[in-house]
Amino acid sequence: MDGPSPTTDPLSNQFGSLNDLAHELASLQDLATRGSWRSILDKVSRARSLNLLTNPHDHLIYVSYNVLALSKLRRFTDAANELDSLHDFNSHHYQYETYPQVYPNRSGSMVPFSLRFIHAQLPIKLGNRQEGLDRFYLLLNFIRQKIKQKERDNLEESVKIWKKRENFVLNCIIGHHLGAKEFNVCLDLIKDLINHDYSDPFLVSKLGYIQMQIGDLEGAKGSFHLVETMLNEGKNGGYSFLSEVEFRNLVNRNKALVYLVGKDYVSAVREYEECIERDHADVVAINNKALCLMYLRDLSDSIKVLENALERVPTMALNETLVINLCSMYELAYVNHSEIKRTLSNWIARVAPDDFDASCTRV
């Protein structure tokens, strides 16, 4: 939400618990963390039918979780219809000052940022890429206006959070352009940020990945070296999502990519092992280590790496890419791979979140 009174930083932590923010919000958040999206739909429906949402902002928060749950379950048309029912986000209905008895001394929009993000993302999911990109650029402009406003008001916590949102949305925009192989647009977006001293290690790494894709290996090495220098100098861009462990693992994964391109799989495995030692749930490192072992013709060990990850950290390791790779390895390694994949599929059905695409096992 955009904020209360001008004298208080609206995005500083003023609440004791999630339930202070909205009706049974802690329960909703717990269900979302576990991927229980169908339970969220049931909870929202029940709250609405029993008229439990008494405040305007409660209604918007529950809409956010409902739309997110529908999107996760790939019910994109239903999610879009729910969002359309809100009409204009800038309407006075969604301003705190419209309800002075409920929100004394509060002003600004009560629309959660997540709703604005899903509003931009949904057209792309529905096959209308250009409308989605237009909405993302409008959202980016909205965020940058907020950053300027919060900087003028010296609201440091708000500036940090809006900067993180800018970073997040930019990464999404870059990802969509990358998917369409629009490399020059991606390079322009990232270089513009770096030129403005926006030194986020994840964005600089992404610049390196794009340089690799267009064949500029030396440029990629330079970008990765800059990220390593930022780590050694203790620079995290100020607004990055990365913890120290994530930052170190990012550096190791960047080094591993350079080895991968040079087909030095042994050195790449060494880098990925360092990542996994620091963070057992680094799914990118786990997946890529297994692939390197497969390239080294060590199929049994590559299968063990993925199976151990699924057993040790199922909530983190259970993503479609990793499962697809494991099933491909089963198909290469075993004559009775159909039976093995069926066992995997049955296990996934028991532990996977509601939005997991079970077809990736190719049973």
PDB file of N, CA, C and O in Angstrom, residues 126-196:
ATOM      1  N   LEU A 126      -2.174 -14.152 -20.866  1.00  0.00           N
ATOM      2  CA  LEU A 126      -3.337 -14.384 -21.729  1.00  0.00           C
ATOM      3  C   LEU A 126      -2.994 -14.241 -23.213  1.00  0.00           C
ATOM      4  O   LEU A 126      -3.877 -14.263 -24.062  1.00  0.00           O
ATOM      5  N   GLY A 127      -1.691 -14.081 -23.510  1.00  0.00           N
ATOM      6  CA  GLY A 127      -1.254 -14.051 -24.904  1.00  0.00           C
ATOM      7  C   GLY A 127      -1.178 -12.677 -25.530  1.00  0.00           C
ATOM      8  O   GLY A 127      -0.894 -12.541 -26.723  1.00  0.00           O
ATOM      9  N   ASN A 128      -1.415 -11.624 -24.724  1.00  0.00           N
ATOM     10  CA  ASN A 128      -1.340 -10.258 -25.262  1.00  0.00           C
ATOM     11  C   ASN A 128      -0.064  -9.599 -24.741  1.00  0.00           C
ATOM     12  O   ASN A 128      -0.078  -8.795 -23.812  1.00  0.00           O
ATOM     13  N   ARG A 129       1.051  -9.968 -25.365  1.00  0.00           N
ATOM     14  CA  ARG A 129       2.367  -9.546 -24.865  1.00  0.00           C
ATOM     15  C   ARG A 129       2.524  -8.025 -24.873  1.00  0.00           C
ATOM     16  O   ARG A 129       3.041  -7.445 -23.915  1.00  0.00           O
ATOM     17  N   GLN A 130       2.098  -7.371 -25.959  1.00  0.00           N
ATOM     18  CA  GLN A 130       2.339  -5.935 -26.077  1.00  0.00           C
ATOM     19  C   GLN A 130       1.591  -5.144 -25.002  1.00  0.00           C
ATOM     20  O   GLN A 130       2.135  -4.220 -24.403  1.00  0.00           O
ATOM     21  N   GLU A 131       0.337  -5.525 -24.750  1.00  0.00           N
ATOM     22  CA  GLU A 131      -0.422  -4.834 -23.698  1.00  0.00           C
ATOM     23  C   GLU A 131       0.259  -5.030 -22.339  1.00  0.00           C
ATOM     24  O   GLU A 131       0.346  -4.100 -21.534  1.00  0.00           O
ATOM     25  N   GLY A 132       0.751  -6.250 -22.097  1.00  0.00           N
ATOM     26  CA  GLY A 132       1.450  -6.515 -20.845  1.00  0.00           C
ATOM     27  C   GLY A 132       2.704  -5.669 -20.706  1.00  0.00           C
ATOM     28  O   GLY A 132       2.954  -5.071 -19.645  1.00  0.00           O
ATOM     29  N   LEU A 133       3.507  -5.594 -21.763  1.00  0.00           N
ATOM     30  CA  LEU A 133       4.724  -4.773 -21.716  1.00  0.00           C
ATOM     31  C   LEU A 133       4.388  -3.299 -21.503  1.00  0.00           C
ATOM     32  O   LEU A 133       5.058  -2.602 -20.730  1.00  0.00           O
ATOM     33  N   ASP A 134       3.332  -2.823 -22.178  1.00  0.00           N
ATOM     34  CA  ASP A 134       2.909  -1.423 -21.992  1.00  0.00           C
ATOM     35  C   ASP A 134       2.568  -1.170 -20.521  1.00  0.00           C
ATOM     36  O   ASP A 134       2.948  -0.151 -19.944  1.00  0.00           O
ATOM     37  N   ARG A 135       1.856  -2.129 -19.925  1.00  0.00           N
ATOM     38  CA  ARG A 135       1.481  -1.975 -18.506  1.00  0.00           C
ATOM     39  C   ARG A 135       2.710  -2.011 -17.605  1.00  0.00           C
ATOM     40  O   ARG A 135       2.780  -1.279 -16.606  1.00  0.00           O
ATOM     41  N   PHE A 136       3.681  -2.868 -17.940  1.00  0.00           N
ATOM     42  CA  PHE A 136       4.903  -2.931 -17.133  1.00  0.00           C
ATOM     43  C   PHE A 136       5.670  -1.612 -17.189  1.00  0.00           C
ATOM     44  O   PHE A 136       6.173  -1.135 -16.172  1.00  0.00           O
ATOM     45  N   TYR A 137       5.751  -1.008 -18.375  1.00  0.00           N
ATOM     46  CA  TYR A 137       6.458   0.270 -18.484  1.00  0.00           C
ATOM     47  C   TYR A 137       5.698   1.385 -17.756  1.00  0.00           C
ATOM     48  O   TYR A 137       6.320   2.278 -17.155  1.00  0.00           O
ATOM     49  N   LEU A 138       4.358   1.333 -17.785  1.00  0.00           N
ATOM     50  CA  LEU A 138       3.570   2.306 -17.013  1.00  0.00           C
ATOM     51  C   LEU A 138       3.804   2.106 -15.514  1.00  0.00           C
ATOM     52  O   LEU A 138       3.928   3.079 -14.760  1.00  0.00           O
ATOM     53  N   LEU A 139       3.891   0.839 -15.098  1.00  0.00           N
ATOM     54  CA  LEU A 139       4.161   0.541 -13.689  1.00  0.00           C
ATOM     55  C   LEU A 139       5.542   1.033 -13.286  1.00  0.00           C
ATOM     56  O   LEU A 139       5.725   1.604 -12.200  1.00  0.00           O
ATOM     57  N   LEU A 140       6.523   0.849 -14.165  1.00  0.00           N
ATOM     58  CA  LEU A 140       7.884   1.325 -13.890  1.00  0.00           C
ATOM     59  C   LEU A 140       7.895   2.845 -13.724  1.00  0.00           C
ATOM     60  O   LEU A 140       8.537   3.378 -12.803  1.00  0.00           O
ATOM     61  N   ASN A 141       7.160   3.538 -14.573  1.00  0.00           N
ATOM     62  CA  ASN A 141       7.063   4.994 -14.479  1.00  0.00           C
ATOM     63  C   ASN A 141       6.395   5.407 -13.164  1.00  0.00           C
ATOM     64  O   ASN A 141       6.837   6.342 -12.489  1.00  0.00           O
ATOM     65  N   PHE A 142       5.323   4.676 -12.782  1.00  0.00           N
ATOM     66  CA  PHE A 142       4.616   4.938 -11.519  1.00  0.00           C
ATOM     67  C   PHE A 142       5.581   4.778 -10.335  1.00  0.00           C
ATOM     68  O   PHE A 142       5.616   5.618  -9.420  1.00  0.00           O
ATOM     69  N   ILE A 143       6.391   3.706 -10.357  1.00  0.00           N
ATOM     70  CA  ILE A 143       7.350   3.452  -9.276  1.00  0.00           C
ATOM     71  C   ILE A 143       8.369   4.575  -9.183  1.00  0.00           C
ATOM     72  O   ILE A 143       8.699   5.060  -8.091  1.00  0.00           O
ATOM     73  N   ARG A 144       8.869   5.020 -10.332  1.00  0.00           N
ATOM     74  CA  ARG A 144       9.910   6.063 -10.322  1.00  0.00           C
ATOM     75  C   ARG A 144       9.360   7.392  -9.825  1.00  0.00           C
ATOM     76  O   ARG A 144      10.087   8.156  -9.169  1.00  0.00           O
ATOM     77  N   GLN A 145       8.089   7.653 -10.108  1.00  0.00           N
ATOM     78  CA  GLN A 145       7.467   8.861  -9.545  1.00  0.00           C
ATOM     79  C   GLN A 145       7.388   8.750  -8.022  1.00  0.00           C
ATOM     80  O   GLN A 145       7.630   9.726  -7.300  1.00  0.00           O
ATOM     81  N   LYS A 146       7.050   7.532  -7.538  1.00  0.00           N
ATOM     82  CA  LYS A 146       6.979   7.315  -6.093  1.00  0.00           C
ATOM     83  C   LYS A 146       8.350   7.520  -5.438  1.00  0.00           C
ATOM     84  O   LYS A 146       8.455   8.102  -4.352  1.00  0.00           O
ATOM     85  N   ILE A 147       9.397   7.014  -6.088  1.00  0.00           N
ATOM     86  CA  ILE A 147      10.749   7.157  -5.533  1.00  0.00           C
ATOM     87  C   ILE A 147      11.106   8.639  -5.389  1.00  0.00           C
ATOM     88  O   ILE A 147      11.602   9.073  -4.339  1.00  0.00           O
ATOM     89  N   LYS A 148      10.821   9.429  -6.426  1.00  0.00           N
ATOM     90  CA  LYS A 148      11.106  10.870  -6.365  1.00  0.00           C
ATOM     91  C   LYS A 148      10.331  11.534  -5.225  1.00  0.00           C
ATOM     92  O   LYS A 148      10.873  12.358  -4.479  1.00  0.00           O
ATOM     93  N   GLN A 149       9.060  11.161  -5.108  1.00  0.00           N
ATOM     94  CA  GLN A 149       8.214  11.742  -4.067  1.00  0.00           C
ATOM     95  C   GLN A 149       8.735  11.397  -2.674  1.00  0.00           C
ATOM     96  O   GLN A 149       8.828  12.266  -1.800  1.00  0.00           O
ATOM     97  N   LYS A 150       9.096  10.110  -2.475  1.00  0.00           N
ATOM     98  CA  LYS A 150       9.579   9.685  -1.160  1.00  0.00           C
ATOM     99  C   LYS A 150      10.943  10.302  -0.838  1.00  0.00           C
ATOM    100  O   LYS A 150      11.248  10.597   0.314  1.00  0.00           O
ATOM    101  N   GLU A 151      11.777  10.488  -1.875  1.00  0.00           N
ATOM    102  CA  GLU A 151      13.077  11.144  -1.658  1.00  0.00           C
ATOM    103  C   GLU A 151      12.883  12.595  -1.244  1.00  0.00           C
ATOM    104  O   GLU A 151      13.593  13.095  -0.362  1.00  0.00           O
ATOM    105  N   ARG A 152      11.920  13.261  -1.876  1.00  0.00           N
ATOM    106  CA  ARG A 152      11.629  14.660  -1.501  1.00  0.00           C
ATOM    107  C   ARG A 152      11.188  14.761  -0.047  1.00  0.00           C
ATOM    108  O   ARG A 152      11.518  15.713   0.659  1.00  0.00           O
ATOM    109  N   ASP A 153      10.427  13.747   0.404  1.00  0.00           N
ATOM    110  CA  ASP A 153       9.902  13.766   1.780  1.00  0.00           C
ATOM    111  C   ASP A 153      10.865  13.135   2.788  1.00  0.00           C
ATOM    112  O   ASP A 153      10.515  12.995   3.972  1.00  0.00           O
ATOM    113  N   ASN A 154      12.074  12.744   2.315  1.00  0.00           N
ATOM    114  CA  ASN A 154      13.093  12.130   3.188  1.00  0.00           C
ATOM    115  C   ASN A 154      12.575  10.881   3.919  1.00  0.00           C
ATOM    116  O   ASN A 154      12.855  10.690   5.111  1.00  0.00           O
ATOM    117  N   LEU A 155      11.828  10.050   3.213  1.00  0.00           N
ATOM    118  CA  LEU A 155      11.298   8.818   3.801  1.00  0.00           C
ATOM    119  C   LEU A 155      12.186   7.654   3.358  1.00  0.00           C
ATOM    120  O   LEU A 155      11.931   6.994   2.356  1.00  0.00           O
ATOM    121  N   GLU A 156      13.241   7.401   4.121  1.00  0.00           N
ATOM    122  CA  GLU A 156      14.288   6.463   3.698  1.00  0.00           C
ATOM    123  C   GLU A 156      13.780   5.033   3.514  1.00  0.00           C
ATOM    124  O   GLU A 156      14.144   4.357   2.554  1.00  0.00           O
ATOM    125  N   GLU A 157      12.967   4.540   4.462  1.00  0.00           N
ATOM    126  CA  GLU A 157      12.458   3.165   4.352  1.00  0.00           C
ATOM    127  C   GLU A 157      11.602   3.007   3.102  1.00  0.00           C
ATOM    128  O   GLU A 157      11.680   1.998   2.402  1.00  0.00           O
ATOM    129  N   SER A 158      10.772   4.001   2.836  1.00  0.00           N
ATOM    130  CA  SER A 158       9.928   3.955   1.638  1.00  0.00           C
ATOM    131  C   SER A 158      10.774   3.953   0.370  1.00  0.00           C
ATOM    132  O   SER A 158      10.493   3.216  -0.580  1.00  0.00           O
ATOM    133  N   VAL A 159      11.817   4.778   0.360  1.00  0.00           N
ATOM    134  CA  VAL A 159      12.704   4.837  -0.816  1.00  0.00           C
ATOM    135  C   VAL A 159      13.322   3.463  -1.064  1.00  0.00           C
ATOM    136  O   VAL A 159      13.350   2.973  -2.199  1.00  0.00           O
ATOM    137  N   LYS A 160      13.793   2.821   0.005  1.00  0.00           N
ATOM    138  CA  LYS A 160      14.408   1.493  -0.143  1.00  0.00           C
ATOM    139  C   LYS A 160      13.435   0.496  -0.754  1.00  0.00           C
ATOM    140  O   LYS A 160      13.775  -0.262  -1.665  1.00  0.00           O
ATOM    141  N   ILE A 161      12.212   0.474  -0.219  1.00  0.00           N
ATOM    142  CA  ILE A 161      11.229  -0.507  -0.684  1.00  0.00           C
ATOM    143  C   ILE A 161      10.798  -0.222  -2.124  1.00  0.00           C
ATOM    144  O   ILE A 161      10.691  -1.141  -2.941  1.00  0.00           O
ATOM    145  N   TRP A 162      10.600   1.043  -2.464  1.00  0.00           N
ATOM    146  CA  TRP A 162      10.220   1.374  -3.848  1.00  0.00           C
ATOM    147  C   TRP A 162      11.372   1.104  -4.817  1.00  0.00           C
ATOM    148  O   TRP A 162      11.160   0.726  -5.963  1.00  0.00           O
ATOM    149  N   LYS A 163      12.613   1.270  -4.349  1.00  0.00           N
ATOM    150  CA  LYS A 163      13.771   0.924  -5.193  1.00  0.00           C
ATOM    151  C   LYS A 163      13.815  -0.580  -5.458  1.00  0.00           C
ATOM    152  O   LYS A 163      14.149  -1.023  -6.565  1.00  0.00           O
ATOM    153  N   LYS A 164      13.500  -1.378  -4.426  1.00  0.00           N
ATOM    154  CA  LYS A 164      13.450  -2.829  -4.620  1.00  0.00           C
ATOM    155  C   LYS A 164      12.360  -3.192  -5.633  1.00  0.00           C
ATOM    156  O   LYS A 164      12.541  -4.086  -6.459  1.00  0.00           O
ATOM    157  N   ARG A 165      11.240  -2.490  -5.550  1.00  0.00           N
ATOM    158  CA  ARG A 165      10.148  -2.734  -6.501  1.00  0.00           C
ATOM    159  C   ARG A 165      10.577  -2.353  -7.918  1.00  0.00           C
ATOM    160  O   ARG A 165      10.242  -3.046  -8.886  1.00  0.00           O
ATOM    161  N   GLU A 166      11.331  -1.258  -8.027  1.00  0.00           N
ATOM    162  CA  GLU A 166      11.846  -0.848  -9.342  1.00  0.00           C
ATOM    163  C   GLU A 166      12.748  -1.948  -9.907  1.00  0.00           C
ATOM    164  O   GLU A 166      12.632  -2.344 -11.073  1.00  0.00           O
ATOM    165  N   ASN A 167      13.638  -2.461  -9.062  1.00  0.00           N
ATOM    166  CA  ASN A 167      14.554  -3.532  -9.447  1.00  0.00           C
ATOM    167  C   ASN A 167      13.774  -4.765  -9.905  1.00  0.00           C
ATOM    168  O   ASN A 167      14.063  -5.365 -10.945  1.00  0.00           O
ATOM    169  N   PHE A 168      12.766  -5.140  -9.124  1.00  0.00           N
ATOM    170  CA  PHE A 168      11.952  -6.324  -9.414  1.00  0.00           C
ATOM    171  C   PHE A 168      11.232  -6.186 -10.762  1.00  0.00           C
ATOM    172  O   PHE A 168      11.261  -7.090 -11.607  1.00  0.00           O
ATOM    173  N   VAL A 169      10.599  -5.034 -10.974  1.00  0.00           N
ATOM    174  CA  VAL A 169       9.839  -4.819 -12.218  1.00  0.00           C
ATOM    175  C   VAL A 169      10.780  -4.746 -13.416  1.00  0.00           C
ATOM    176  O   VAL A 169      10.486  -5.299 -14.485  1.00  0.00           O
ATOM    177  N   LEU A 170      11.931  -4.108 -13.231  1.00  0.00           N
ATOM    178  CA  LEU A 170      12.909  -4.043 -14.329  1.00  0.00           C
ATOM    179  C   LEU A 170      13.391  -5.438 -14.724  1.00  0.00           C
ATOM    180  O   LEU A 170      13.529  -5.750 -15.910  1.00  0.00           O
ATOM    181  N   ASN A 171      13.639  -6.269 -13.725  1.00  0.00           N
ATOM    182  CA  ASN A 171      14.050  -7.644 -14.019  1.00  0.00           C
ATOM    183  C   ASN A 171      12.977  -8.395 -14.794  1.00  0.00           C
ATOM    184  O   ASN A 171      13.279  -9.184 -15.691  1.00  0.00           O
ATOM    185  N   CYS A 172      11.720  -8.149 -14.451  1.00  0.00           N
ATOM    186  CA  CYS A 172      10.615  -8.795 -15.181  1.00  0.00           C
ATOM    187  C   CYS A 172      10.560  -8.299 -16.626  1.00  0.00           C
ATOM    188  O   CYS A 172      10.400  -9.089 -17.562  1.00  0.00           O
ATOM    189  N   ILE A 173      10.698  -6.983 -16.814  1.00  0.00           N
ATOM    190  CA  ILE A 173      10.677  -6.411 -18.168  1.00  0.00           C
ATOM    191  C   ILE A 173      11.824  -6.994 -18.998  1.00  0.00           C
ATOM    192  O   ILE A 173      11.634  -7.421 -20.141  1.00  0.00           O
ATOM    193  N   ILE A 174      13.010  -7.027 -18.395  1.00  0.00           N
ATOM    194  CA  ILE A 174      14.180  -7.576 -19.090  1.00  0.00           C
ATOM    195  C   ILE A 174      13.937  -9.050 -19.441  1.00  0.00           C
ATOM    196  O   ILE A 174      14.256  -9.499 -20.544  1.00  0.00           O
ATOM    197  N   GLY A 175      13.353  -9.784 -18.496  1.00  0.00           N
ATOM    198  CA  GLY A 175      13.054 -11.202 -18.741  1.00  0.00           C
ATOM    199  C   GLY A 175      12.122 -11.399 -19.923  1.00  0.00           C
ATOM    200  O   GLY A 175      12.330 -12.296 -20.759  1.00  0.00           O
ATOM    201  N   HIS A 176      11.101 -10.544 -20.034  1.00  0.00           N
ATOM    202  CA  HIS A 176      10.160 -10.664 -21.159  1.00  0.00           C
ATOM    203  C   HIS A 176      10.845 -10.323 -22.489  1.00  0.00           C
ATOM    204  O   HIS A 176      10.596 -10.974 -23.509  1.00  0.00           O
ATOM    205  N   HIS A 177      11.709  -9.318 -22.483  1.00  0.00           N
ATOM    206  CA  HIS A 177      12.455  -8.984 -23.710  1.00  0.00           C
ATOM    207  C   HIS A 177      13.446 -10.093 -24.060  1.00  0.00           C
ATOM    208  O   HIS A 177      13.638 -10.411 -25.239  1.00  0.00           O
ATOM    209  N   LEU A 178      14.075 -10.663 -23.026  1.00  0.00           N
ATOM    210  CA  LEU A 178      15.011 -11.772 -23.264  1.00  0.00           C
ATOM    211  C   LEU A 178      14.301 -12.961 -23.908  1.00  0.00           C
ATOM    212  O   LEU A 178      14.830 -13.595 -24.823  1.00  0.00           O
ATOM    213  N   GLY A 179      13.092 -13.247 -23.414  1.00  0.00           N
ATOM    214  CA  GLY A 179      12.322 -14.363 -23.955  1.00  0.00           C
ATOM    215  C   GLY A 179      12.035 -14.209 -25.435  1.00  0.00           C
ATOM    216  O   GLY A 179      11.902 -15.198 -26.165  1.00  0.00           O
ATOM    217  N   ALA A 180      11.943 -12.950 -25.879  1.00  0.00           N
ATOM    218  CA  ALA A 180      11.700 -12.678 -27.301  1.00  0.00           C
ATOM    219  C   ALA A 180      13.008 -12.407 -28.056  1.00  0.00           C
ATOM    220  O   ALA A 180      12.985 -11.952 -29.206  1.00  0.00           O
ATOM    221  N   LYS A 181      14.152 -12.693 -27.379  1.00  0.00           N
ATOM    222  CA  LYS A 181      15.488 -12.495 -27.968  1.00  0.00           C
ATOM    223  C   LYS A 181      15.731 -11.040 -28.405  1.00  0.00           C
ATOM    224  O   LYS A 181      16.445 -10.779 -29.378  1.00  0.00           O
ATOM    225  N   GLU A 182      15.133 -10.100 -27.667  1.00  0.00           N
ATOM    226  CA  GLU A 182      15.344  -8.667 -27.950  1.00  0.00           C
ATOM    227  C   GLU A 182      16.520  -8.179 -27.093  1.00  0.00           C
ATOM    228  O   GLU A 182      16.373  -7.412 -26.147  1.00  0.00           O
ATOM    229  N   PHE A 183      17.707  -8.653 -27.467  1.00  0.00           N
ATOM    230  CA  PHE A 183      18.893  -8.452 -26.628  1.00  0.00           C
ATOM    231  C   PHE A 183      19.291  -6.982 -26.514  1.00  0.00           C
ATOM    232  O   PHE A 183      19.715  -6.536 -25.451  1.00  0.00           O
ATOM    233  N   ASN A 184      19.157  -6.234 -27.605  1.00  0.00           N
ATOM    234  CA  ASN A 184      19.577  -4.827 -27.570  1.00  0.00           C
ATOM    235  C   ASN A 184      18.746  -4.010 -26.593  1.00  0.00           C
ATOM    236  O   ASN A 184      19.267  -3.130 -25.902  1.00  0.00           O
ATOM    237  N   VAL A 185      17.433  -4.307 -26.528  1.00  0.00           N
ATOM    238  CA  VAL A 185      16.573  -3.602 -25.572  1.00  0.00           C
ATOM    239  C   VAL A 185      17.043  -3.898 -24.147  1.00  0.00           C
ATOM    240  O   VAL A 185      17.138  -2.996 -23.313  1.00  0.00           O
ATOM    241  N   CYS A 186      17.342  -5.177 -23.871  1.00  0.00           N
ATOM    242  CA  CYS A 186      17.819  -5.576 -22.533  1.00  0.00           C
ATOM    243  C   CYS A 186      19.122  -4.865 -22.182  1.00  0.00           C
ATOM    244  O   CYS A 186      19.282  -4.345 -21.067  1.00  0.00           O
ATOM    245  N   LEU A 187      20.043  -4.854 -23.127  1.00  0.00           N
ATOM    246  CA  LEU A 187      21.344  -4.202 -22.883  1.00  0.00           C
ATOM    247  C   LEU A 187      21.159  -2.722 -22.586  1.00  0.00           C
ATOM    248  O   LEU A 187      21.778  -2.174 -21.665  1.00  0.00           O
ATOM    249  N   ASP A 188      20.279  -2.058 -23.357  1.00  0.00           N
ATOM    250  CA  ASP A 188      20.039  -0.624 -23.139  1.00  0.00           C
ATOM    251  C   ASP A 188      19.459  -0.371 -21.746  1.00  0.00           C
ATOM    252  O   ASP A 188      19.868   0.573 -21.064  1.00  0.00           O
ATOM    253  N   LEU A 189      18.500  -1.204 -21.337  1.00  0.00           N
ATOM    254  CA  LEU A 189      17.863  -1.027 -20.022  1.00  0.00           C
ATOM    255  C   LEU A 189      18.882  -1.177 -18.887  1.00  0.00           C
ATOM    256  O   LEU A 189      18.928  -0.361 -17.965  1.00  0.00           O
ATOM    257  N   ILE A 190      19.707  -2.218 -18.976  1.00  0.00           N
ATOM    258  CA  ILE A 190      20.663  -2.484 -17.893  1.00  0.00           C
ATOM    259  C   ILE A 190      21.784  -1.445 -17.886  1.00  0.00           C
ATOM    260  O   ILE A 190      22.163  -0.926 -16.829  1.00  0.00           O
ATOM    261  N   LYS A 191      22.304  -1.124 -19.063  1.00  0.00           N
ATOM    262  CA  LYS A 191      23.410  -0.149 -19.121  1.00  0.00           C
ATOM    263  C   LYS A 191      22.957   1.225 -18.635  1.00  0.00           C
ATOM    264  O   LYS A 191      23.731   1.956 -18.001  1.00  0.00           O
ATOM    265  N   ASP A 192      21.706   1.584 -18.919  1.00  0.00           N
ATOM    266  CA  ASP A 192      21.174   2.866 -18.440  1.00  0.00           C
ATOM    267  C   ASP A 192      21.191   2.901 -16.913  1.00  0.00           C
ATOM    268  O   ASP A 192      21.575   3.904 -16.303  1.00  0.00           O
ATOM    269  N   LEU A 193      20.804   1.792 -16.296  1.00  0.00           N
ATOM    270  CA  LEU A 193      20.813   1.722 -14.830  1.00  0.00           C
ATOM    271  C   LEU A 193      22.227   1.808 -14.279  1.00  0.00           C
ATOM    272  O   LEU A 193      22.491   2.537 -13.318  1.00  0.00           O
ATOM    273  N   ILE A 194      23.141   1.069 -14.898  1.00  0.00           N
ATOM    274  CA  ILE A 194      24.524   1.052 -14.407  1.00  0.00           C
ATOM    275  C   ILE A 194      25.155   2.436 -14.568  1.00  0.00           C
ATOM    276  O   ILE A 194      25.886   2.905 -13.696  1.00  0.00           O
ATOM    277  N   ASN A 195      24.843   3.116 -15.689  1.00  0.00           N
ATOM    278  CA  ASN A 195      25.367   4.469 -15.919  1.00  0.00           C
ATOM    279  C   ASN A 195      24.860   5.459 -14.868  1.00  0.00           C
ATOM    280  O   ASN A 195      25.499   6.471 -14.599  1.00  0.00           O
ATOM    281  N   HIS A 196      23.682   5.165 -14.293  1.00  0.00           N
ATOM    282  CA  HIS A 196      23.134   6.024 -13.243  1.00  0.00           C
ATOM    283  C   HIS A 196      23.559   5.531 -11.853  1.00  0.00           C
ATOM    284  O   HIS A 196      22.887   5.812 -10.859  1.00  0.00           O
TER     285      HIS A 196
END
